[in-house]
Amino acid sequence: MIKTAKFGWITLVLVTVLFLSSCTGTQTADSEVASSPTESTPADTTSQTESTNTDLPILEGRATVELSVNGSAVVIEVNGEQAPITAGNFVDLVQRGVYDGTVFHRVVRQPEPFVVQGGDPLSKDPNIPTQQLGTGSFTDPETGEARYIPLEIKPANAEQPVYSQTFEEAGITDAPELTHTRGAVAMARSQFPDSASAQFYIALADLPFLDGNYAVFGQVIEGMEVVDSIQQGDVIESAEVTEGLDNLKTGN
């Protein structure tokens, strides 16, 4: 995953923190490296991707989402043109109210700025132990089952995204259309490519070593200073689709 020695062991630790982020709730890098990412991942992600892609929400175009955090707004432009399934999943969850009352359970600024991560539906429940935060996914009330989405990354100038594979696995050397610039919004997942569900993260700095490995689907366009001030445990008071909801298509 790491193709240059420039970032060294610090990058390795940070990537590992994100890599296990969907399945661990601990805060230190050492404990996350030792954690097992098996609790919240689907048993067979390949067959799941093939069978559910047509049922997943799709964003045909762009939308704008506003998060309220600590009484201030974070405005995200969601890009369904480059990541239609990932963007559609996020907008659909916002519209359902899934993110209202969830917390940012992971904030990594040391040894260098990395990400703030939230969106775990489990974090709405104050009775859930802190160490379990980061293990949750969205459960579709219609099916009673967790909804996962395929890893979706579009190479620059390509007609279609690559699904269910990192660029390295697919043998792609081009940069993605959407990269991990500061303020990029992307989906957290475990080591299984198709294990993203509800948890997302916002990049606190340019993170090019994540490009081609995680699905970026949006960008903070207002309120990055609010993101910079987020602390672990801060609550997403509300999340609202303010523009582009008519671009969301659900079902078949």
JSON list of C-alpha atoms in Angstrom, two decimals:
[
{"chain": "A", "resi": 1, "resn": "MET", "atom": "CA", "xyz": [0.00, 0.00, 0.00]},
{"chain": "A", "resi": 2, "resn": "ILE", "atom": "CA", "xyz": [2.86, 2.36, 0.77]},
{"chain": "A", "resi": 3, "resn": "LYS", "atom": "CA", "xyz": [5.01, 2.89, -2.29]},
{"chain": "A", "resi": 4, "resn": "THR", "atom": "CA", "xyz": [7.54, 5.40, -1.08]},
{"chain": "A", "resi": 5, "resn": "ALA", "atom": "CA", "xyz": [9.93, 5.56, 1.83]},
{"chain": "A", "resi": 6, "resn": "LYS", "atom": "CA", "xyz": [9.18, 9.23, 2.24]},
{"chain": "A", "resi": 7, "resn": "PHE", "atom": "CA", "xyz": [6.49, 8.65, 4.84]},
{"chain": "A", "resi": 8, "resn": "GLY", "atom": "CA", "xyz": [8.34, 5.87, 6.71]},
{"chain": "A", "resi": 9, "resn": "TRP", "atom": "CA", "xyz": [7.00, 4.15, 9.78]},
{"chain": "A", "resi": 10, "resn": "ILE", "atom": "CA", "xyz": [4.71, 7.07, 10.66]},
{"chain": "A", "resi": 11, "resn": "THR", "atom": "CA", "xyz": [2.70, 6.51, 7.49]},
{"chain": "A", "resi": 12, "resn": "LEU", "atom": "CA", "xyz": [2.55, 2.79, 8.17]},
{"chain": "A", "resi": 13, "resn": "VAL", "atom": "CA", "xyz": [1.02, 3.41, 11.59]},
{"chain": "A", "resi": 14, "resn": "LEU", "atom": "CA", "xyz": [-1.48, 5.94, 10.26]},
{"chain": "A", "resi": 15, "resn": "VAL", "atom": "CA", "xyz": [-2.62, 3.73, 7.38]},
{"chain": "A", "resi": 16, "resn": "THR", "atom": "CA", "xyz": [-3.05, 0.81, 9.78]},
{"chain": "A", "resi": 17, "resn": "VAL", "atom": "CA", "xyz": [-5.22, 2.98, 12.03]},
{"chain": "A", "resi": 18, "resn": "LEU", "atom": "CA", "xyz": [-7.51, 3.75, 9.09]},
{"chain": "A", "resi": 19, "resn": "PHE", "atom": "CA", "xyz": [-7.32, 0.23, 7.71]},
{"chain": "A", "resi": 20, "resn": "LEU", "atom": "CA", "xyz": [-8.80, -1.23, 10.89]},
{"chain": "A", "resi": 21, "resn": "SER", "atom": "CA", "xyz": [-11.05, 1.71, 11.54]},
{"chain": "A", "resi": 22, "resn": "SER", "atom": "CA", "xyz": [-14.29, 0.02, 10.63]},
{"chain": "A", "resi": 23, "resn": "CYS", "atom": "CA", "xyz": [-13.68, -2.74, 13.11]},
{"chain": "A", "resi": 24, "resn": "THR", "atom": "CA", "xyz": [-11.88, -1.36, 16.12]},
{"chain": "A", "resi": 25, "resn": "GLY", "atom": "CA", "xyz": [-12.81, 1.26, 18.63]},
{"chain": "A", "resi": 26, "resn": "THR", "atom": "CA", "xyz": [-9.59, 1.71, 20.56]},
{"chain": "A", "resi": 27, "resn": "GLN", "atom": "CA", "xyz": [-7.64, 4.92, 20.40]},
{"chain": "A", "resi": 28, "resn": "THR", "atom": "CA", "xyz": [-3.94, 4.07, 20.43]},
{"chain": "A", "resi": 29, "resn": "ALA", "atom": "CA", "xyz": [-2.18, 2.92, 17.30]},
{"chain": "A", "resi": 30, "resn": "ASP", "atom": "CA", "xyz": [-0.58, -0.05, 19.06]},
{"chain": "A", "resi": 31, "resn": "SER", "atom": "CA", "xyz": [-3.90, -1.54, 20.14]},
{"chain": "A", "resi": 32, "resn": "GLU", "atom": "CA", "xyz": [-5.42, -0.98, 16.71]},
{"chain": "A", "resi": 33, "resn": "VAL", "atom": "CA", "xyz": [-2.56, -2.77, 15.00]},
{"chain": "A", "resi": 34, "resn": "ALA", "atom": "CA", "xyz": [-3.18, -5.76, 17.24]},
{"chain": "A", "resi": 35, "resn": "SER", "atom": "CA", "xyz": [-6.96, -5.80, 16.79]},
{"chain": "A", "resi": 36, "resn": "SER", "atom": "CA", "xyz": [-8.78, -8.36, 14.67]},
{"chain": "A", "resi": 37, "resn": "PRO", "atom": "CA", "xyz": [-10.92, -6.87, 11.87]},
{"chain": "A", "resi": 38, "resn": "THR", "atom": "CA", "xyz": [-13.54, -9.60, 11.77]},
{"chain": "A", "resi": 39, "resn": "GLU", "atom": "CA", "xyz": [-16.55, -8.34, 13.71]},
{"chain": "A", "resi": 40, "resn": "SER", "atom": "CA", "xyz": [-18.27, -6.07, 11.22]},
{"chain": "A", "resi": 41, "resn": "THR", "atom": "CA", "xyz": [-17.25, -7.35, 7.80]},
{"chain": "A", "resi": 42, "resn": "PRO", "atom": "CA", "xyz": [-19.42, -9.45, 5.48]},
{"chain": "A", "resi": 43, "resn": "ALA", "atom": "CA", "xyz": [-18.46, -13.10, 5.16]},
{"chain": "A", "resi": 44, "resn": "ASP", "atom": "CA", "xyz": [-18.43, -13.10, 1.35]},
{"chain": "A", "resi": 45, "resn": "THR", "atom": "CA", "xyz": [-17.95, -9.65, -0.06]},
{"chain": "A", "resi": 46, "resn": "THR", "atom": "CA", "xyz": [-17.49, -10.76, -3.67]},
{"chain": "A", "resi": 47, "resn": "SER", "atom": "CA", "xyz": [-20.86, -12.46, -4.00]},
{"chain": "A", "resi": 48, "resn": "GLN", "atom": "CA", "xyz": [-22.47, -9.68, -1.99]},
{"chain": "A", "resi": 49, "resn": "THR", "atom": "CA", "xyz": [-21.21, -7.03, -4.39]},
{"chain": "A", "resi": 50, "resn": "GLU", "atom": "CA", "xyz": [-22.50, -8.91, -7.41]},
{"chain": "A", "resi": 51, "resn": "SER", "atom": "CA", "xyz": [-25.95, -9.42, -5.89]},
{"chain": "A", "resi": 52, "resn": "THR", "atom": "CA", "xyz": [-26.62, -6.01, -4.29]},
{"chain": "A", "resi": 53, "resn": "ASN", "atom": "CA", "xyz": [-25.07, -3.39, -6.56]},
{"chain": "A", "resi": 54, "resn": "THR", "atom": "CA", "xyz": [-28.35, -2.92, -8.44]},
{"chain": "A", "resi": 55, "resn": "ASP", "atom": "CA", "xyz": [-30.23, -2.38, -5.18]},
{"chain": "A", "resi": 56, "resn": "LEU", "atom": "CA", "xyz": [-27.91, 0.24, -3.72]},
{"chain": "A", "resi": 57, "resn": "PRO", "atom": "CA", "xyz": [-28.71, 3.96, -3.77]},
{"chain": "A", "resi": 58, "resn": "ILE", "atom": "CA", "xyz": [-27.07, 5.88, -6.61]},
{"chain": "A", "resi": 59, "resn": "LEU", "atom": "CA", "xyz": [-26.30, 9.59, -6.78]},
{"chain": "A", "resi": 60, "resn": "GLU", "atom": "CA", "xyz": [-26.60, 10.79, -10.36]},
{"chain": "A", "resi": 61, "resn": "GLY", "atom": "CA", "xyz": [-24.77, 14.08, -10.18]},
{"chain": "A", "resi": 62, "resn": "ARG", "atom": "CA", "xyz": [-23.83, 16.08, -7.11]},
{"chain": "A", "resi": 63, "resn": "ALA", "atom": "CA", "xyz": [-25.38, 16.95, -3.79]},
{"chain": "A", "resi": 64, "resn": "THR", "atom": "CA", "xyz": [-24.58, 19.18, -0.84]},
{"chain": "A", "resi": 65, "resn": "VAL", "atom": "CA", "xyz": [-24.71, 17.95, 2.75]},
{"chain": "A", "resi": 66, "resn": "GLU", "atom": "CA", "xyz": [-24.44, 20.12, 5.84]},
{"chain": "A", "resi": 67, "resn": "LEU", "atom": "CA", "xyz": [-23.27, 18.65, 9.13]},
{"chain": "A", "resi": 68, "resn": "SER", "atom": "CA", "xyz": [-23.83, 20.56, 12.35]},
{"chain": "A", "resi": 69, "resn": "VAL", "atom": "CA", "xyz": [-20.96, 19.97, 14.80]},
{"chain": "A", "resi": 70, "resn": "ASN", "atom": "CA", "xyz": [-20.57, 21.96, 18.00]},
{"chain": "A", "resi": 71, "resn": "GLY", "atom": "CA", "xyz": [-23.17, 24.38, 16.70]},
{"chain": "A", "resi": 72, "resn": "SER", "atom": "CA", "xyz": [-21.21, 25.13, 13.53]},
{"chain": "A", "resi": 73, "resn": "ALA", "atom": "CA", "xyz": [-21.67, 24.00, 9.93]},
{"chain": "A", "resi": 74, "resn": "VAL", "atom": "CA", "xyz": [-19.47, 21.68, 7.90]},
{"chain": "A", "resi": 75, "resn": "VAL", "atom": "CA", "xyz": [-20.59, 21.75, 4.26]},
{"chain": "A", "resi": 76, "resn": "ILE", "atom": "CA", "xyz": [-19.68, 18.79, 2.05]},
{"chain": "A", "resi": 77, "resn": "GLU", "atom": "CA", "xyz": [-20.00, 18.59, -1.72]},
{"chain": "A", "resi": 78, "resn": "VAL", "atom": "CA", "xyz": [-20.85, 14.96, -2.51]},
{"chain": "A", "resi": 79, "resn": "ASN", "atom": "CA", "xyz": [-19.66, 13.79, -5.92]},
{"chain": "A", "resi": 80, "resn": "GLY", "atom": "CA", "xyz": [-21.89, 11.20, -7.55]},
{"chain": "A", "resi": 81, "resn": "GLU", "atom": "CA", "xyz": [-20.36, 11.88, -10.93]},
{"chain": "A", "resi": 82, "resn": "GLN", "atom": "CA", "xyz": [-17.14, 10.10, -9.94]},
{"chain": "A", "resi": 83, "resn": "ALA", "atom": "CA", "xyz": [-18.40, 7.81, -7.15]},
{"chain": "A", "resi": 84, "resn": "PRO", "atom": "CA", "xyz": [-22.13, 7.18, -7.73]},
{"chain": "A", "resi": 85, "resn": "ILE", "atom": "CA", "xyz": [-22.61, 4.24, -5.33]},
{"chain": "A", "resi": 86, "resn": "THR", "atom": "CA", "xyz": [-20.45, 5.59, -2.51]},
{"chain": "A", "resi": 87, "resn": "ALA", "atom": "CA", "xyz": [-22.00, 9.06, -2.80]},
{"chain": "A", "resi": 88, "resn": "GLY", "atom": "CA", "xyz": [-25.50, 7.61, -3.09]},
{"chain": "A", "resi": 89, "resn": "ASN", "atom": "CA", "xyz": [-25.00, 5.52, 0.03]},
{"chain": "A", "resi": 90, "resn": "PHE", "atom": "CA", "xyz": [-23.86, 8.58, 2.02]},
{"chain": "A", "resi": 91, "resn": "VAL", "atom": "CA", "xyz": [-26.68, 10.85, 0.85]},
{"chain": "A", "resi": 92, "resn": "ASP", "atom": "CA", "xyz": [-29.23, 8.12, 1.51]},
{"chain": "A", "resi": 93, "resn": "LEU", "atom": "CA", "xyz": [-27.93, 7.65, 5.07]},
{"chain": "A", "resi": 94, "resn": "VAL", "atom": "CA", "xyz": [-28.01, 11.41, 5.66]},
{"chain": "A", "resi": 95, "resn": "GLN", "atom": "CA", "xyz": [-31.60, 11.56, 4.41]},
{"chain": "A", "resi": 96, "resn": "ARG", "atom": "CA", "xyz": [-32.56, 8.67, 6.70]},
{"chain": "A", "resi": 97, "resn": "GLY", "atom": "CA", "xyz": [-31.15, 10.50, 9.73]},
{"chain": "A", "resi": 98, "resn": "VAL", "atom": "CA", "xyz": [-28.57, 7.79, 10.35]},
{"chain": "A", "resi": 99, "resn": "TYR", "atom": "CA", "xyz": [-25.82, 10.27, 11.20]},
{"chain": "A", "resi": 100, "resn": "ASP", "atom": "CA", "xyz": [-27.85, 12.48, 13.53]},
{"chain": "A", "resi": 101, "resn": "GLY", "atom": "CA", "xyz": [-26.48, 12.03, 17.05]},
{"chain": "A", "resi": 102, "resn": "THR", "atom": "CA", "xyz": [-23.46, 9.95, 16.06]},
{"chain": "A", "resi": 103, "resn": "VAL", "atom": "CA", "xyz": [-20.02, 10.89, 17.34]},
{"chain": "A", "resi": 104, "resn": "PHE", "atom": "CA", "xyz": [-16.55, 11.29, 15.94]},
{"chain": "A", "resi": 105, "resn": "HIS", "atom": "CA", "xyz": [-15.05, 8.29, 17.71]},
{"chain": "A", "resi": 106, "resn": "ARG", "atom": "CA", "xyz": [-11.57, 8.60, 16.23]},
{"chain": "A", "resi": 107, "resn": "VAL", "atom": "CA", "xyz": [-9.46, 11.73, 15.85]},
{"chain": "A", "resi": 108, "resn": "VAL", "atom": "CA", "xyz": [-5.83, 11.28, 14.78]},
{"chain": "A", "resi": 109, "resn": "ARG", "atom": "CA", "xyz": [-3.61, 14.36, 14.76]},
{"chain": "A", "resi": 110, "resn": "GLN", "atom": "CA", "xyz": [-0.41, 12.89, 16.16]},
{"chain": "A", "resi": 111, "resn": "PRO", "atom": "CA", "xyz": [2.31, 12.23, 15.17]},
{"chain": "A", "resi": 112, "resn": "GLU", "atom": "CA", "xyz": [0.98, 14.27, 12.24]},
{"chain": "A", "resi": 113, "resn": "PRO", "atom": "CA", "xyz": [-2.51, 15.40, 11.06]},
{"chain": "A", "resi": 114, "resn": "PHE", "atom": "CA", "xyz": [-4.40, 12.44, 9.64]},
{"chain": "A", "resi": 115, "resn": "VAL", "atom": "CA", "xyz": [-8.20, 12.10, 9.90]},
{"chain": "A", "resi": 116, "resn": "VAL", "atom": "CA", "xyz": [-11.33, 12.62, 11.95]},
{"chain": "A", "resi": 117, "resn": "GLN", "atom": "CA", "xyz": [-13.66, 9.66, 11.66]},
{"chain": "A", "resi": 118, "resn": "GLY", "atom": "CA", "xyz": [-17.30, 9.18, 12.63]},
{"chain": "A", "resi": 119, "resn": "GLY", "atom": "CA", "xyz": [-20.66, 7.94, 11.45]},
{"chain": "A", "resi": 120, "resn": "ASP", "atom": "CA", "xyz": [-20.82, 4.70, 13.45]},
{"chain": "A", "resi": 121, "resn": "PRO", "atom": "CA", "xyz": [-24.55, 4.12, 14.17]},
{"chain": "A", "resi": 122, "resn": "LEU", "atom": "CA", "xyz": [-23.57, 2.36, 17.42]},
{"chain": "A", "resi": 123, "resn": "SER", "atom": "CA", "xyz": [-22.27, 5.67, 18.78]},
{"chain": "A", "resi": 124, "resn": "LYS", "atom": "CA", "xyz": [-25.84, 6.95, 19.18]},
{"chain": "A", "resi": 125, "resn": "ASP", "atom": "CA", "xyz": [-26.30, 4.60, 22.12]},
{"chain": "A", "resi": 126, "resn": "PRO", "atom": "CA", "xyz": [-24.62, 5.93, 25.28]},
{"chain": "A", "resi": 127, "resn": "ASN", "atom": "CA", "xyz": [-24.69, 2.41, 26.72]},
{"chain": "A", "resi": 128, "resn": "ILE", "atom": "CA", "xyz": [-22.33, 1.07, 24.06]},
{"chain": "A", "resi": 129, "resn": "PRO", "atom": "CA", "xyz": [-18.82, 0.70, 25.54]},
{"chain": "A", "resi": 130, "resn": "THR", "atom": "CA", "xyz": [-16.30, 3.12, 24.05]},
{"chain": "A", "resi": 131, "resn": "GLN", "atom": "CA", "xyz": [-14.08, 0.26, 22.92]},
{"chain": "A", "resi": 132, "resn": "GLN", "atom": "CA", "xyz": [-16.86, -0.99, 20.62]},
{"chain": "A", "resi": 133, "resn": "LEU", "atom": "CA", "xyz": [-17.18, 2.27, 18.73]},
{"chain": "A", "resi": 134, "resn": "GLY", "atom": "CA", "xyz": [-15.89, 1.79, 15.23]},
{"chain": "A", "resi": 135, "resn": "THR", "atom": "CA", "xyz": [-17.41, -1.68, 14.86]},
{"chain": "A", "resi": 136, "resn": "GLY", "atom": "CA", "xyz": [-20.88, -0.64, 13.69]},
{"chain": "A", "resi": 137, "resn": "SER", "atom": "CA", "xyz": [-22.55, -0.56, 10.31]},
{"chain": "A", "resi": 138, "resn": "PHE", "atom": "CA", "xyz": [-25.91, 0.57, 8.93]},
{"chain": "A", "resi": 139, "resn": "THR", "atom": "CA", "xyz": [-28.70, -1.97, 9.25]},
{"chain": "A", "resi": 140, "resn": "ASP", "atom": "CA", "xyz": [-31.35, -1.62, 6.57]},
{"chain": "A", "resi": 141, "resn": "PRO", "atom": "CA", "xyz": [-34.71, -1.61, 8.36]},
{"chain": "A", "resi": 142, "resn": "GLU", "atom": "CA", "xyz": [-36.39, -3.18, 5.33]},
{"chain": "A", "resi": 143, "resn": "THR", "atom": "CA", "xyz": [-34.15, -6.25, 5.30]},
{"chain": "A", "resi": 144, "resn": "GLY", "atom": "CA", "xyz": [-32.85, -6.31, 8.86]},
{"chain": "A", "resi": 145, "resn": "GLU", "atom": "CA", "xyz": [-29.36, -6.84, 7.44]},
{"chain": "A", "resi": 146, "resn": "ALA", "atom": "CA", "xyz": [-26.24, -4.71, 7.40]},
{"chain": "A", "resi": 147, "resn": "ARG", "atom": "CA", "xyz": [-25.73, -2.81, 4.16]},
{"chain": "A", "resi": 148, "resn": "TYR", "atom": "CA", "xyz": [-22.22, -2.80, 2.73]},
{"chain": "A", "resi": 149, "resn": "ILE", "atom": "CA", "xyz": [-21.05, -1.10, -0.43]},
{"chain": "A", "resi": 150, "resn": "PRO", "atom": "CA", "xyz": [-18.28, -2.08, -2.84]},
{"chain": "A", "resi": 151, "resn": "LEU", "atom": "CA", "xyz": [-14.97, -0.27, -2.91]},
{"chain": "A", "resi": 152, "resn": "GLU", "atom": "CA", "xyz": [-15.44, 2.23, -5.75]},
{"chain": "A", "resi": 153, "resn": "ILE", "atom": "CA", "xyz": [-12.54, 4.28, -7.11]},
{"chain": "A", "resi": 154, "resn": "LYS", "atom": "CA", "xyz": [-12.49, 5.89, -10.55]},
{"chain": "A", "resi": 155, "resn": "PRO", "atom": "CA", "xyz": [-9.10, 6.32, -12.27]},
{"chain": "A", "resi": 156, "resn": "ALA", "atom": "CA", "xyz": [-8.46, 9.73, -13.78]},
{"chain": "A", "resi": 157, "resn": "ASN", "atom": "CA", "xyz": [-9.90, 10.01, -17.30]},
{"chain": "A", "resi": 158, "resn": "ALA", "atom": "CA", "xyz": [-11.53, 6.57, -17.08]},
{"chain": "A", "resi": 159, "resn": "GLU", "atom": "CA", "xyz": [-15.14, 6.04, -18.10]},
{"chain": "A", "resi": 160, "resn": "GLN", "atom": "CA", "xyz": [-16.05, 3.81, -15.17]},
{"chain": "A", "resi": 161, "resn": "PRO", "atom": "CA", "xyz": [-14.85, 3.28, -11.58]},
{"chain": "A", "resi": 162, "resn": "VAL", "atom": "CA", "xyz": [-12.93, 0.20, -10.53]},
{"chain": "A", "resi": 163, "resn": "TYR", "atom": "CA", "xyz": [-14.97, -1.90, -8.11]},
{"chain": "A", "resi": 164, "resn": "SER", "atom": "CA", "xyz": [-13.99, -4.23, -5.26]},
{"chain": "A", "resi": 165, "resn": "GLN", "atom": "CA", "xyz": [-10.24, -3.82, -5.80]},
{"chain": "A", "resi": 166, "resn": "THR", "atom": "CA", "xyz": [-7.57, -1.37, -4.80]},
{"chain": "A", "resi": 167, "resn": "PHE", "atom": "CA", "xyz": [-5.58, 0.13, -7.65]},
{"chain": "A", "resi": 168, "resn": "GLU", "atom": "CA", "xyz": [-2.62, -2.01, -6.66]},
{"chain": "A", "resi": 169, "resn": "GLU", "atom": "CA", "xyz": [-4.73, -5.16, -6.85]},
{"chain": "A", "resi": 170, "resn": "ALA", "atom": "CA", "xyz": [-6.14, -4.06, -10.21]},
{"chain": "A", "resi": 171, "resn": "GLY", "atom": "CA", "xyz": [-2.71, -3.17, -11.59]},
{"chain": "A", "resi": 172, "resn": "ILE", "atom": "CA", "xyz": [-3.65, 0.48, -12.10]},
{"chain": "A", "resi": 173, "resn": "THR", "atom": "CA", "xyz": [-0.89, 3.06, -11.93]},
{"chain": "A", "resi": 174, "resn": "ASP", "atom": "CA", "xyz": [-2.96, 6.15, -12.77]},
{"chain": "A", "resi": 175, "resn": "ALA", "atom": "CA", "xyz": [-4.10, 8.53, -10.03]},
{"chain": "A", "resi": 176, "resn": "PRO", "atom": "CA", "xyz": [-7.76, 8.44, -8.96]},
{"chain": "A", "resi": 177, "resn": "GLU", "atom": "CA", "xyz": [-10.17, 11.09, -10.16]},
{"chain": "A", "resi": 178, "resn": "LEU", "atom": "CA", "xyz": [-10.89, 11.99, -6.51]},
{"chain": "A", "resi": 179, "resn": "THR", "atom": "CA", "xyz": [-7.79, 12.17, -4.33]},
{"chain": "A", "resi": 180, "resn": "HIS", "atom": "CA", "xyz": [-7.08, 12.50, -0.62]},
{"chain": "A", "resi": 181, "resn": "THR", "atom": "CA", "xyz": [-6.50, 16.24, -0.51]},
{"chain": "A", "resi": 182, "resn": "ARG", "atom": "CA", "xyz": [-7.07, 18.09, 2.75]},
{"chain": "A", "resi": 183, "resn": "GLY", "atom": "CA", "xyz": [-10.82, 18.12, 3.39]},
{"chain": "A", "resi": 184, "resn": "ALA", "atom": "CA", "xyz": [-11.52, 15.03, 1.30]},
{"chain": "A", "resi": 185, "resn": "VAL", "atom": "CA", "xyz": [-14.38, 12.86, 2.62]},
{"chain": "A", "resi": 186, "resn": "ALA", "atom": "CA", "xyz": [-14.03, 9.11, 2.17]},
{"chain": "A", "resi": 187, "resn": "MET", "atom": "CA", "xyz": [-15.40, 5.80, 3.45]},
{"chain": "A", "resi": 188, "resn": "ALA", "atom": "CA", "xyz": [-13.68, 3.84, 6.19]},
{"chain": "A", "resi": 189, "resn": "ARG", "atom": "CA", "xyz": [-13.46, 0.07, 5.78]},
{"chain": "A", "resi": 190, "resn": "SER", "atom": "CA", "xyz": [-11.69, -3.01, 7.09]},
{"chain": "A", "resi": 191, "resn": "GLN", "atom": "CA", "xyz": [-9.17, -5.02, 5.07]},
{"chain": "A", "resi": 192, "resn": "PHE", "atom": "CA", "xyz": [-12.03, -6.42, 2.99]},
{"chain": "A", "resi": 193, "resn": "PRO", "atom": "CA", "xyz": [-12.53, -4.05, 0.03]},
{"chain": "A", "resi": 194, "resn": "ASP", "atom": "CA", "xyz": [-16.33, -4.25, 0.15]},
{"chain": "A", "resi": 195, "resn": "SER", "atom": "CA", "xyz": [-16.79, -3.68, 3.89]},
{"chain": "A", "resi": 196, "resn": "ALA", "atom": "CA", "xyz": [-17.66, 0.05, 3.96]},
{"chain": "A", "resi": 197, "resn": "SER", "atom": "CA", "xyz": [-21.12, 0.80, 5.32]},
{"chain": "A", "resi": 198, "resn": "ALA", "atom": "CA", "xyz": [-21.71, 4.05, 7.24]},
{"chain": "A", "resi": 199, "resn": "GLN", "atom": "CA", "xyz": [-18.44, 5.21, 8.78]},
{"chain": "A", "resi": 200, "resn": "PHE", "atom": "CA", "xyz": [-16.62, 8.00, 6.99]},
{"chain": "A", "resi": 201, "resn": "TYR", "atom": "CA", "xyz": [-13.54, 10.12, 7.58]},
{"chain": "A", "resi": 202, "resn": "ILE", "atom": "CA", "xyz": [-12.34, 13.60, 6.66]},
{"chain": "A", "resi": 203, "resn": "ALA", "atom": "CA", "xyz": [-8.68, 14.12, 5.76]},
{"chain": "A", "resi": 204, "resn": "LEU", "atom": "CA", "xyz": [-6.89, 16.68, 7.93]},
{"chain": "A", "resi": 205, "resn": "ALA", "atom": "CA", "xyz": [-4.02, 16.96, 5.45]},
{"chain": "A", "resi": 206, "resn": "ASP", "atom": "CA", "xyz": [-3.09, 15.82, 1.96]},
{"chain": "A", "resi": 207, "resn": "LEU", "atom": "CA", "xyz": [-2.81, 12.02, 2.23]},
{"chain": "A", "resi": 208, "resn": "PRO", "atom": "CA", "xyz": [-1.65, 10.79, -1.19]},
{"chain": "A", "resi": 209, "resn": "PHE", "atom": "CA", "xyz": [-0.56, 7.41, 0.18]},
{"chain": "A", "resi": 210, "resn": "LEU", "atom": "CA", "xyz": [-4.26, 6.54, 0.63]},
{"chain": "A", "resi": 211, "resn": "ASP", "atom": "CA", "xyz": [-5.14, 7.23, -3.01]},
{"chain": "A", "resi": 212, "resn": "GLY", "atom": "CA", "xyz": [-6.29, 4.13, -4.84]},
{"chain": "A", "resi": 213, "resn": "ASN", "atom": "CA", "xyz": [-6.98, 2.30, -1.58]},
{"chain": "A", "resi": 214, "resn": "TYR", "atom": "CA", "xyz": [-10.00, 4.08, -0.10]},
{"chain": "A", "resi": 215, "resn": "ALA", "atom": "CA", "xyz": [-13.05, 5.58, -1.78]},
{"chain": "A", "resi": 216, "resn": "VAL", "atom": "CA", "xyz": [-13.18, 9.37, -1.73]},
{"chain": "A", "resi": 217, "resn": "PHE", "atom": "CA", "xyz": [-16.67, 10.64, -2.52]},
{"chain": "A", "resi": 218, "resn": "GLY", "atom": "CA", "xyz": [-16.75, 14.26, -1.44]},
{"chain": "A", "resi": 219, "resn": "GLN", "atom": "CA", "xyz": [-14.96, 17.39, -0.27]},
{"chain": "A", "resi": 220, "resn": "VAL", "atom": "CA", "xyz": [-15.48, 19.85, 2.57]},
{"chain": "A", "resi": 221, "resn": "ILE", "atom": "CA", "xyz": [-16.21, 23.18, 0.85]},
{"chain": "A", "resi": 222, "resn": "GLU", "atom": "CA", "xyz": [-17.07, 25.21, 3.95]},
{"chain": "A", "resi": 223, "resn": "GLY", "atom": "CA", "xyz": [-16.23, 24.81, 7.62]},
{"chain": "A", "resi": 224, "resn": "MET", "atom": "CA", "xyz": [-12.82, 23.15, 7.46]},
{"chain": "A", "resi": 225, "resn": "GLU", "atom": "CA", "xyz": [-11.89, 25.19, 10.52]},
{"chain": "A", "resi": 226, "resn": "VAL", "atom": "CA", "xyz": [-14.71, 23.37, 12.33]},
{"chain": "A", "resi": 227, "resn": "VAL", "atom": "CA", "xyz": [-13.27, 20.03, 11.24]},
{"chain": "A", "resi": 228, "resn": "ASP", "atom": "CA", "xyz": [-9.84, 21.10, 12.51]},
{"chain": "A", "resi": 229, "resn": "SER", "atom": "CA", "xyz": [-11.35, 21.73, 15.95]},
{"chain": "A", "resi": 230, "resn": "ILE", "atom": "CA", "xyz": [-13.21, 18.41, 16.26]},
{"chain": "A", "resi": 231, "resn": "GLN", "atom": "CA", "xyz": [-12.29, 16.36, 19.32]},
{"chain": "A", "resi": 232, "resn": "GLN", "atom": "CA", "xyz": [-12.94, 12.69, 19.98]},
{"chain": "A", "resi": 233, "resn": "GLY", "atom": "CA", "xyz": [-16.50, 12.33, 21.26]},
{"chain": "A", "resi": 234, "resn": "ASP", "atom": "CA", "xyz": [-17.88, 15.41, 19.50]},
{"chain": "A", "resi": 235, "resn": "VAL", "atom": "CA", "xyz": [-21.39, 14.82, 18.19]},
{"chain": "A", "resi": 236, "resn": "ILE", "atom": "CA", "xyz": [-22.87, 15.27, 14.73]},
{"chain": "A", "resi": 237, "resn": "GLU", "atom": "CA", "xyz": [-25.91, 17.15, 15.95]},
{"chain": "A", "resi": 238, "resn": "SER", "atom": "CA", "xyz": [-27.61, 16.94, 12.58]},
{"chain": "A", "resi": 239, "resn": "ALA", "atom": "CA", "xyz": [-26.91, 16.07, 8.96]},
{"chain": "A", "resi": 240, "resn": "GLU", "atom": "CA", "xyz": [-29.04, 17.46, 6.16]},
{"chain": "A", "resi": 241, "resn": "VAL", "atom": "CA", "xyz": [-29.08, 17.26, 2.37]},
{"chain": "A", "resi": 242, "resn": "THR", "atom": "CA", "xyz": [-29.40, 20.91, 1.35]},
{"chain": "A", "resi": 243, "resn": "GLU", "atom": "CA", "xyz": [-29.04, 20.54, -2.43]},
{"chain": "A", "resi": 244, "resn": "GLY", "atom": "CA", "xyz": [-29.21, 17.76, -5.00]},
{"chain": "A", "resi": 245, "resn": "LEU", "atom": "CA", "xyz": [-31.56, 15.34, -3.22]},
{"chain": "A", "resi": 246, "resn": "ASP", "atom": "CA", "xyz": [-33.42, 14.86, -6.50]},
{"chain": "A", "resi": 247, "resn": "ASN", "atom": "CA", "xyz": [-30.22, 13.29, -7.88]},
{"chain": "A", "resi": 248, "resn": "LEU", "atom": "CA", "xyz": [-30.55, 10.39, -5.43]},
{"chain": "A", "resi": 249, "resn": "LYS", "atom": "CA", "xyz": [-31.99, 7.25, -6.97]},
{"chain": "A", "resi": 250, "resn": "THR", "atom": "CA", "xyz": [-32.95, 4.30, -4.77]},
{"chain": "A", "resi": 251, "resn": "GLY", "atom": "CA", "xyz": [-34.02, 0.73, -5.50]},
{"chain": "A", "resi": 252, "resn": "ASN", "atom": "CA", "xyz": [-33.91, -0.78, -8.95]}
]
